[in-house]
């Protein structure tokens, strides 16, 4: 029989294939199960959500569909029954007695209650994790006499000076939102850590109480952060926010090309400033693990590292918190529509079990830059640090944002280009934080909350 999988292409611009590593993975499954064929339908990135949602709603979806699309629980099969039984492709170790045990519990189900649907059921199986970090050119670092990873922010700033002296742009950047956004997220996550307990006013259900992360640590929800903005507890004059802005600009001046704001060629959502990094003009670049396939033709060895820690050597406001960004089940994951029955359902479950076996999935992970979602698979060396240590944890408090109509780049562009003074930046940013918080209140229907009426 034939089972069909439909979803977006996360690895290339091809409209017909997920790439040779995927085809090799499918071929290995078909060799193990010669009576089952797997057909892949590639959907455009800009329309896959609507396509799959329509198929699910109309009952015309194939056997496997990409999971991150709007749907109702009754439209897909809950997988809890299968996850409680052995995975037949894992002969020993985690997963051999209970399929669920094969997954890295830090990220899937046990470590993340948000994985379950509103009915408390597990709907999908992850093929990998998604993580973010800094790619670097090993050759450039060797030429500059640098050893990676940088341990502190001061090491980073000094390292950028040595890379410039060696003829490189230290950090690739382009005109997308994500370069400034990810840098701010890393810096502010460390500096704002001391305010977490003070702002932690609502639990994950939005009720008064304390919220915790998947790792059990305190966490500030969107509602609690919105309240902090509208009550004036968190402002652009908060010392740690000021320090974040100052460190961001110091890093931009030390590490980023002066012409970064004009770099619009080849904007890539997986690697920031891909053109400059892949041509060895730049020595480092922010990226996600899917970016490895975008760099398959580079002529140097690529490795990765987390953002370094901010210490008191950089600012007396350093909290001592480690750098954190967060890896998650947000990469490649698939679910089975409830219209799939009988032998087709059994065959589809077999495919999900097959790709959850470490020996089967590891070659695909290594070839695509994937981070393993299961115990025992090592994944790609280039991205191994993206989900390791504290860097794999999510920072408990992030900076507020502006209204959805305002890009994240525009929040900080004037400050980074030097067209706004610190005072002007604070005033500009505060206005947008307030408008963004007011929009969130309206969208979430929190208008009746006492703190939201001011």
Short mmCIF file of C-alpha atoms in Angstrom, two decimals, residues 135-416:
data_model
loop_
_atom_site.label_atom_id
_atom_site.label_comp_id
_atom_site.label_asym_id
_atom_site.label_seq_id
_atom_site.Cartn_x
_atom_site.Cartn_y
_atom_site.Cartn_z
CA UNK A 135 27.55 29.39 13.41
CA UNK A 136 31.23 30.11 12.98
CA UNK A 137 33.92 29.55 10.36
CA UNK A 138 36.63 27.34 11.89
CA UNK A 139 39.19 28.55 9.36
CA UNK A 140 38.52 32.20 10.18
CA UNK A 141 38.84 31.56 13.91
CA UNK A 142 42.13 29.74 13.40
CA UNK A 143 43.47 32.58 11.25
CA UNK A 144 42.51 35.11 13.95
CA UNK A 145 44.04 32.96 16.70
CA UNK A 146 40.69 32.41 18.42
CA UNK A 147 39.32 29.41 20.29
CA UNK A 148 35.59 28.75 20.31
CA UNK A 149 33.26 28.96 22.05
CA UNK A 150 33.50 32.45 23.52
CA UNK A 151 32.79 32.12 27.24
CA UNK A 152 31.99 35.74 28.10
CA UNK A 153 30.64 38.79 26.33
CA UNK A 154 34.06 40.42 26.79
CA UNK A 155 35.63 37.47 24.94
CA UNK A 156 33.18 38.09 22.11
CA UNK A 157 33.99 41.80 21.81
CA UNK A 158 37.74 41.13 21.89
CA UNK A 159 37.30 38.27 19.42
CA UNK A 160 35.48 40.56 17.00
CA UNK A 161 38.49 42.87 17.07
CA UNK A 162 40.83 40.01 16.19
CA UNK A 163 38.55 38.82 13.38
CA UNK A 164 38.50 42.33 11.92
CA UNK A 165 42.29 42.41 12.07
CA UNK A 166 42.36 39.08 10.22
CA UNK A 167 40.25 40.57 7.41
CA UNK A 168 36.78 39.32 8.32
CA UNK A 169 33.48 40.93 9.15
CA UNK A 170 33.04 39.35 12.59
CA UNK A 171 29.25 38.80 12.55
CA UNK A 172 27.10 38.55 9.43
CA UNK A 173 23.96 40.65 9.50
CA UNK A 174 21.17 41.58 7.12
CA UNK A 175 18.04 43.66 7.07
CA UNK A 176 15.78 41.01 8.54
CA UNK A 177 14.18 41.18 11.98
CA UNK A 178 15.88 38.13 13.41
CA UNK A 179 19.48 39.34 13.78
CA UNK A 180 18.70 42.14 16.26
CA UNK A 181 15.83 40.15 17.77
CA UNK A 182 17.91 37.07 18.61
CA UNK A 183 20.80 39.14 19.93
CA UNK A 184 18.47 41.13 22.18
CA UNK A 185 16.80 37.94 23.35
CA UNK A 186 20.13 36.48 24.42
CA UNK A 187 21.36 39.62 26.19
CA UNK A 188 18.11 40.64 27.88
CA UNK A 189 17.39 37.09 29.01
CA UNK A 190 20.46 37.25 31.23
CA UNK A 191 20.10 40.81 32.50
CA UNK A 192 16.35 40.68 33.24
CA UNK A 193 16.62 37.45 35.20
CA UNK A 194 16.60 39.28 38.55
CA UNK A 195 13.06 40.60 37.82
CA UNK A 196 11.46 37.21 37.13
CA UNK A 197 10.06 36.61 40.62
CA UNK A 198 8.78 40.19 40.85
CA UNK A 199 6.81 40.01 37.59
CA UNK A 200 5.64 36.40 37.88
CA UNK A 201 1.99 37.23 38.69
CA UNK A 202 0.01 34.80 36.51
CA UNK A 203 0.18 31.08 35.84
CA UNK A 204 0.06 29.55 32.34
CA UNK A 205 -3.76 29.59 32.43
CA UNK A 206 -3.79 33.36 33.00
CA UNK A 207 -5.00 33.10 36.58
CA UNK A 208 -3.28 34.81 39.54
CA UNK A 209 -0.36 32.68 40.65
CA UNK A 210 3.09 31.60 39.57
CA UNK A 211 4.09 30.20 36.19
CA UNK A 212 6.84 27.66 35.63
CA UNK A 213 8.69 26.60 32.52
CA UNK A 214 9.03 23.09 31.11
CA UNK A 215 12.07 22.67 33.36
CA UNK A 216 10.12 23.72 36.46
CA UNK A 217 11.79 27.13 36.79
CA UNK A 218 9.85 30.41 37.33
CA UNK A 219 8.63 31.96 34.12
CA UNK A 220 6.96 35.27 33.22
CA UNK A 221 3.94 34.76 30.99
CA UNK A 222 2.81 37.15 28.28
CA UNK A 223 0.02 38.35 30.55
CA UNK A 224 2.39 39.07 33.43
CA UNK A 225 4.82 40.91 31.15
CA UNK A 226 1.97 42.94 29.64
CA UNK A 227 0.83 43.93 33.11
CA UNK A 228 4.39 44.99 34.04
CA UNK A 229 4.48 47.32 31.02
CA UNK A 230 1.07 48.91 31.58
CA UNK A 231 1.62 49.41 35.32
CA UNK A 232 5.04 50.98 34.76
CA UNK A 233 6.92 48.24 36.59
CA UNK A 234 8.93 47.48 33.44
CA UNK A 235 9.98 50.46 31.33
CA UNK A 236 12.72 51.44 28.93
CA UNK A 237 14.35 53.25 31.87
CA UNK A 238 14.62 50.06 33.92
CA UNK A 239 18.41 49.82 34.50
CA UNK A 240 18.70 46.32 33.02
CA UNK A 241 16.83 47.44 29.90
CA UNK A 242 19.20 50.37 29.50
CA UNK A 243 22.17 48.03 29.92
CA UNK A 244 20.69 45.70 27.28
CA UNK A 245 20.48 48.58 24.80
CA UNK A 246 24.02 49.69 25.57
CA UNK A 247 25.51 46.21 25.22
CA UNK A 248 23.59 45.61 22.00
CA UNK A 249 25.00 48.77 20.44
CA UNK A 250 28.52 48.03 21.71
CA UNK A 251 28.34 44.62 20.06
CA UNK A 252 26.99 46.10 16.81
CA UNK A 253 29.82 48.61 16.66
CA UNK A 254 32.44 45.96 17.39
CA UNK A 255 31.14 43.02 15.36
CA UNK A 256 28.78 44.09 12.57
CA UNK A 257 29.62 45.65 9.21
CA UNK A 258 28.65 49.33 8.97
CA UNK A 259 26.63 48.57 5.82
CA UNK A 260 24.52 45.84 7.44
CA UNK A 261 21.22 47.74 7.11
CA UNK A 262 21.50 47.71 3.34
CA UNK A 263 22.10 43.98 3.04
CA UNK A 264 18.87 42.68 1.54
CA UNK A 265 20.33 40.16 -0.90
CA UNK A 266 19.36 36.57 -0.24
CA UNK A 267 17.51 37.11 3.05
CA UNK A 268 17.31 33.67 4.63
CA UNK A 269 15.17 32.72 7.60
CA UNK A 270 17.61 30.00 8.65
CA UNK A 271 20.95 31.89 8.58
CA UNK A 272 21.25 35.65 9.16
CA UNK A 273 23.46 37.27 6.52
CA UNK A 274 23.84 33.96 4.69
CA UNK A 275 25.53 35.51 1.67
CA UNK A 276 28.37 37.07 3.67
CA UNK A 277 28.86 34.03 5.88
CA UNK A 278 28.78 31.40 3.11
CA UNK A 279 31.31 33.37 1.04
CA UNK A 280 33.66 33.64 4.06
CA UNK A 281 33.36 37.41 4.19
CA UNK A 282 31.88 37.09 7.68
CA UNK A 283 33.21 34.74 10.36
CA UNK A 284 30.03 34.21 12.39
CA UNK A 285 26.28 34.18 11.77
CA UNK A 286 23.15 33.62 13.80
CA UNK A 287 21.16 30.65 12.53
CA UNK A 288 18.80 27.77 13.20
CA UNK A 289 19.69 24.15 12.63
CA UNK A 290 17.88 24.04 9.27
CA UNK A 291 20.51 26.47 8.03
CA UNK A 292 23.05 23.66 7.62
CA UNK A 293 21.51 22.68 4.30
CA UNK A 294 21.83 26.28 3.11
CA UNK A 295 25.59 26.03 3.73
CA UNK A 296 26.23 22.65 2.13
CA UNK A 297 28.46 24.18 -0.57
CA UNK A 298 30.67 26.37 1.65
CA UNK A 299 34.38 25.75 1.34
CA UNK A 300 35.23 25.80 5.06
CA UNK A 301 34.34 23.82 8.15
CA UNK A 302 31.32 25.13 10.06
CA UNK A 303 30.73 24.69 13.78
CA UNK A 304 28.38 26.35 16.26
CA UNK A 305 28.30 27.87 19.73
CA UNK A 306 25.84 29.58 22.09
CA UNK A 307 25.92 33.30 22.81
CA UNK A 308 28.43 33.97 25.63
CA UNK A 309 27.60 34.92 29.20
CA UNK A 310 27.37 38.53 30.33
CA UNK A 311 29.46 39.11 33.46
CA UNK A 312 30.21 42.03 35.74
CA UNK A 313 33.23 42.77 33.56
CA UNK A 314 30.73 44.04 30.98
CA UNK A 315 28.13 45.59 33.28
CA UNK A 316 27.69 45.80 37.06
CA UNK A 317 24.06 44.85 36.40
CA UNK A 318 25.00 41.32 35.32
CA UNK A 319 22.74 38.86 37.15
CA UNK A 320 24.98 35.79 36.92
CA UNK A 321 22.29 34.03 34.88
CA UNK A 322 23.58 31.76 32.11
CA UNK A 323 22.85 32.42 28.44
CA UNK A 324 19.56 30.78 27.45
CA UNK A 325 17.65 30.71 24.20
CA UNK A 326 15.61 27.54 24.05
CA UNK A 327 15.32 24.55 21.76
CA UNK A 328 11.88 23.11 21.17
CA UNK A 329 9.61 20.69 19.39
CA UNK A 330 8.94 23.10 16.59
CA UNK A 331 10.82 21.69 13.65
CA UNK A 332 9.58 18.74 11.61
CA UNK A 333 6.59 16.99 13.17
CA UNK A 334 3.66 15.09 11.70
CA UNK A 335 0.23 13.86 12.74
CA UNK A 336 -2.30 11.36 11.40
CA UNK A 337 -5.76 12.58 10.29
CA UNK A 338 -8.68 10.80 11.97
CA UNK A 339 -9.98 9.74 8.54
CA UNK A 340 -7.08 7.26 8.24
CA UNK A 341 -8.29 3.81 9.26
CA UNK A 342 -7.40 0.11 9.35
CA UNK A 343 -4.27 -1.09 7.58
CA UNK A 344 -3.47 2.42 6.38
CA UNK A 345 -3.44 3.64 9.97
CA UNK A 346 -1.22 0.74 11.06
CA UNK A 347 1.22 1.43 8.20
CA UNK A 348 1.34 5.16 9.02
CA UNK A 349 2.07 4.49 12.70
CA UNK A 350 4.89 2.18 11.58
CA UNK A 351 6.48 5.03 9.64
CA UNK A 352 6.35 7.33 12.66
CA UNK A 353 7.86 4.58 14.80
CA UNK A 354 10.59 3.96 12.22
CA UNK A 355 11.71 7.61 12.18
CA UNK A 356 11.71 7.60 16.00
CA UNK A 357 14.37 4.89 16.14
CA UNK A 358 17.83 6.46 16.70
CA UNK A 359 19.65 4.29 14.15
CA UNK A 360 17.11 5.11 11.44
CA UNK A 361 16.79 8.86 11.95
CA UNK A 362 20.44 9.72 12.70
CA UNK A 363 21.74 9.72 9.07
CA UNK A 364 18.96 12.15 8.09
CA UNK A 365 19.65 14.38 11.08
CA UNK A 366 23.38 14.50 10.31
CA UNK A 367 22.72 15.41 6.67
CA UNK A 368 20.18 18.16 7.39
CA UNK A 369 21.63 19.79 10.51
CA UNK A 370 18.89 18.21 12.57
CA UNK A 371 18.83 18.12 16.36
CA UNK A 372 17.67 14.79 17.68
CA UNK A 373 14.24 14.54 19.33
CA UNK A 374 15.00 11.01 20.52
CA UNK A 375 17.48 9.56 22.96
CA UNK A 376 20.48 7.86 21.37
CA UNK A 377 20.64 9.76 18.09
CA UNK A 378 23.52 12.25 18.01
CA UNK A 379 22.26 14.47 15.21
CA UNK A 380 24.43 16.94 13.30
CA UNK A 381 27.74 17.98 14.80
CA UNK A 382 27.34 21.52 13.42
CA UNK A 383 24.24 22.15 15.53
CA UNK A 384 24.76 19.88 18.52
CA UNK A 385 25.13 22.78 20.99
CA UNK A 386 21.80 24.36 20.07
CA UNK A 387 19.88 22.10 22.47
CA UNK A 388 22.54 21.35 25.07
CA UNK A 389 23.08 22.75 28.55
CA UNK A 390 21.32 25.89 29.71
CA UNK A 391 21.35 27.30 26.16
CA UNK A 392 18.61 24.78 25.37
CA UNK A 393 16.39 26.33 28.08
CA UNK A 394 14.12 29.28 27.38
CA UNK A 395 14.88 32.53 29.22
CA UNK A 396 12.10 33.18 31.77
CA UNK A 397 11.57 36.84 30.83
CA UNK A 398 11.81 38.46 27.41
CA UNK A 399 11.65 42.10 26.37
CA UNK A 400 8.22 43.45 25.37
CA UNK A 401 7.47 44.12 21.71
CA UNK A 402 5.54 46.72 19.79
CA UNK A 403 2.26 46.40 17.88
CA UNK A 404 2.12 43.63 15.28
CA UNK A 405 2.22 46.27 12.53
CA UNK A 406 5.72 47.33 13.64
CA UNK A 407 8.67 45.16 12.66
CA UNK A 408 11.15 44.13 15.32
CA UNK A 409 13.96 45.61 13.24
CA UNK A 410 12.32 49.05 13.27
CA UNK A 411 12.19 48.97 17.08
CA UNK A 412 15.98 49.21 17.28
CA UNK A 413 17.25 50.26 13.86
CA UNK A 414 17.61 53.96 14.68
CA UNK A 415 19.54 53.16 17.86
CA UNK A 416 21.88 50.80 16.04
#
